[in-house]
Amino acid sequence: MKHIITIQHTQSVHHTNGMVGSWTDWDLTELGKTQADKIGKKLSEELGESLKDKNFVIYSSDLIRAKQTAEAVAKYFDITPIFKQELRERNLGRCCGKSVQWLRENIECPEKTVDDKLFSDGESKRDAWNRLKPFFDSVMNSEYEIIVIVSHGGLLCHFNAMFLGMPVESLNNGDIHGLSGGVSHFIVSDDGKHFVKRISDMSYITC
């Protein structure tokens, strides 16, 4: 059996100042740091004895807000996160470093399909999917039994769809979206069946 836990990074400065997240590096707010610490504490209490004799790993996006979330969680397990560029949020190109208002006023191409790009120098949803897919496949095929993944809202939407065996084109119609600080639990049984136990559980940051 494989137990995969995904964490959407906690409150970041860009959640409070009206700026675009994407590939811009933002720190966590003080609240975000407290939320990340709560997630780590509660997860360590939940997993407890189940970690004994299990192969365990924490992966994280290398963007600061995700790194800080992962490091706060990892200290409870005395483990060093492995940082992966593949887990970054979708690159929105030239609007990085700009405000959300600027983004809305300067969109080059409205997103109607997974192949559209808001800005020509950014990624489409398909581009981000293709960036994530090799990492997803490596996780599914790895020997790790408990895997924690810290990433961003857009990328975790893709992960959720991949886990359910949905094609990238399914994102033309909708996605499985979470919230900042949400924790999701996925199980792969010994016979290869995929089970979603919890999606974007917010109790970790409110307890």
Tab-separated table of N, CA, C and O in Angstrom, residues 4 6 40 57-58 60 66 85 87 94 96 103 118 126 176 179 195 198:
chain	number	residue	atom	x	y	z
A	4	ILE	N	-0.252	8.647	-0.020
A	4	ILE	CA	0.241	9.926	-0.532
A	4	ILE	C	-0.537	11.052	0.137
A	4	ILE	O	-1.779	11.037	0.158
A	6	THR	N	-0.899	15.181	0.091
A	6	THR	CA	-0.524	16.437	-0.556
A	6	THR	C	-0.932	17.606	0.331
A	6	THR	O	-1.972	17.579	0.995
A	40	GLY	N	2.229	20.246	10.343
A	40	GLY	CA	3.281	19.307	10.711
A	40	GLY	C	2.985	18.588	12.013
A	40	GLY	O	3.160	17.362	12.122
A	57	VAL	N	9.100	9.918	2.580
A	57	VAL	CA	9.785	11.017	1.894
A	57	VAL	C	8.861	12.230	1.843
A	57	VAL	O	7.634	12.087	1.830
A	58	ILE	N	9.465	13.419	1.834
A	58	ILE	CA	8.723	14.658	1.627
A	58	ILE	C	9.304	15.366	0.409
A	58	ILE	O	10.507	15.656	0.363
A	60	SER	N	8.810	18.763	-2.272
A	60	SER	CA	8.219	20.096	-2.265
A	60	SER	C	8.636	20.876	-3.501
A	60	SER	O	9.744	20.697	-4.028
A	66	ALA	N	6.308	27.359	-0.734
A	66	ALA	CA	6.166	25.913	-0.565
A	66	ALA	C	7.317	25.351	0.273
A	66	ALA	O	7.107	24.488	1.139
A	85	GLN	N	11.630	21.338	-8.980
A	85	GLN	CA	11.092	22.395	-9.829
A	85	GLN	C	9.797	21.944	-10.506
A	85	GLN	O	8.926	22.764	-10.803
A	87	LEU	N	7.350	20.700	-9.265
A	87	LEU	CA	6.198	20.952	-8.407
A	87	LEU	C	5.863	22.430	-8.286
A	87	LEU	O	4.977	22.807	-7.512
A	94	ARG	N	4.919	36.789	-18.299
A	94	ARG	CA	5.270	38.179	-18.001
A	94	ARG	C	4.409	38.829	-16.934
A	94	ARG	O	4.729	39.932	-16.470
A	96	CYS	N	4.212	37.573	-13.975
A	96	CYS	CA	4.878	37.325	-12.702
A	96	CYS	C	5.500	38.631	-12.203
A	96	CYS	O	6.149	39.352	-12.959
A	103	LEU	N	-2.925	41.573	-14.321
A	103	LEU	CA	-3.166	40.336	-15.077
A	103	LEU	C	-4.516	40.423	-15.786
A	103	LEU	O	-4.611	40.160	-16.994
A	118	LEU	N	-2.542	32.301	-21.052
A	118	LEU	CA	-2.914	33.665	-20.707
A	118	LEU	C	-1.910	34.653	-21.289
A	118	LEU	O	-2.268	35.721	-21.781
A	126	ARG	N	-1.835	22.389	-20.223
A	126	ARG	CA	-1.212	21.168	-20.743
A	126	ARG	C	0.293	21.183	-20.493
A	126	ARG	O	0.888	20.152	-20.142
A	176	ILE	N	-10.445	19.768	-9.788
A	176	ILE	CA	-10.653	19.412	-8.389
A	176	ILE	C	-9.749	20.329	-7.584
A	176	ILE	O	-8.564	20.066	-7.411
A	179	LEU	N	-7.778	24.455	-1.237
A	179	LEU	CA	-7.549	25.761	-0.634
A	179	LEU	C	-6.176	25.811	0.022
A	179	LEU	O	-5.596	24.771	0.370
A	195	PHE	N	-7.691	5.306	-4.179
A	195	PHE	CA	-8.746	5.772	-3.295
A	195	PHE	C	-8.416	7.178	-2.804
A	195	PHE	O	-7.303	7.440	-2.356
A	198	ARG	N	-9.403	11.973	1.584
A	198	ARG	CA	-9.774	13.323	1.962
A	198	ARG	C	-9.220	14.294	0.932
A	198	ARG	O	-8.121	14.090	0.419
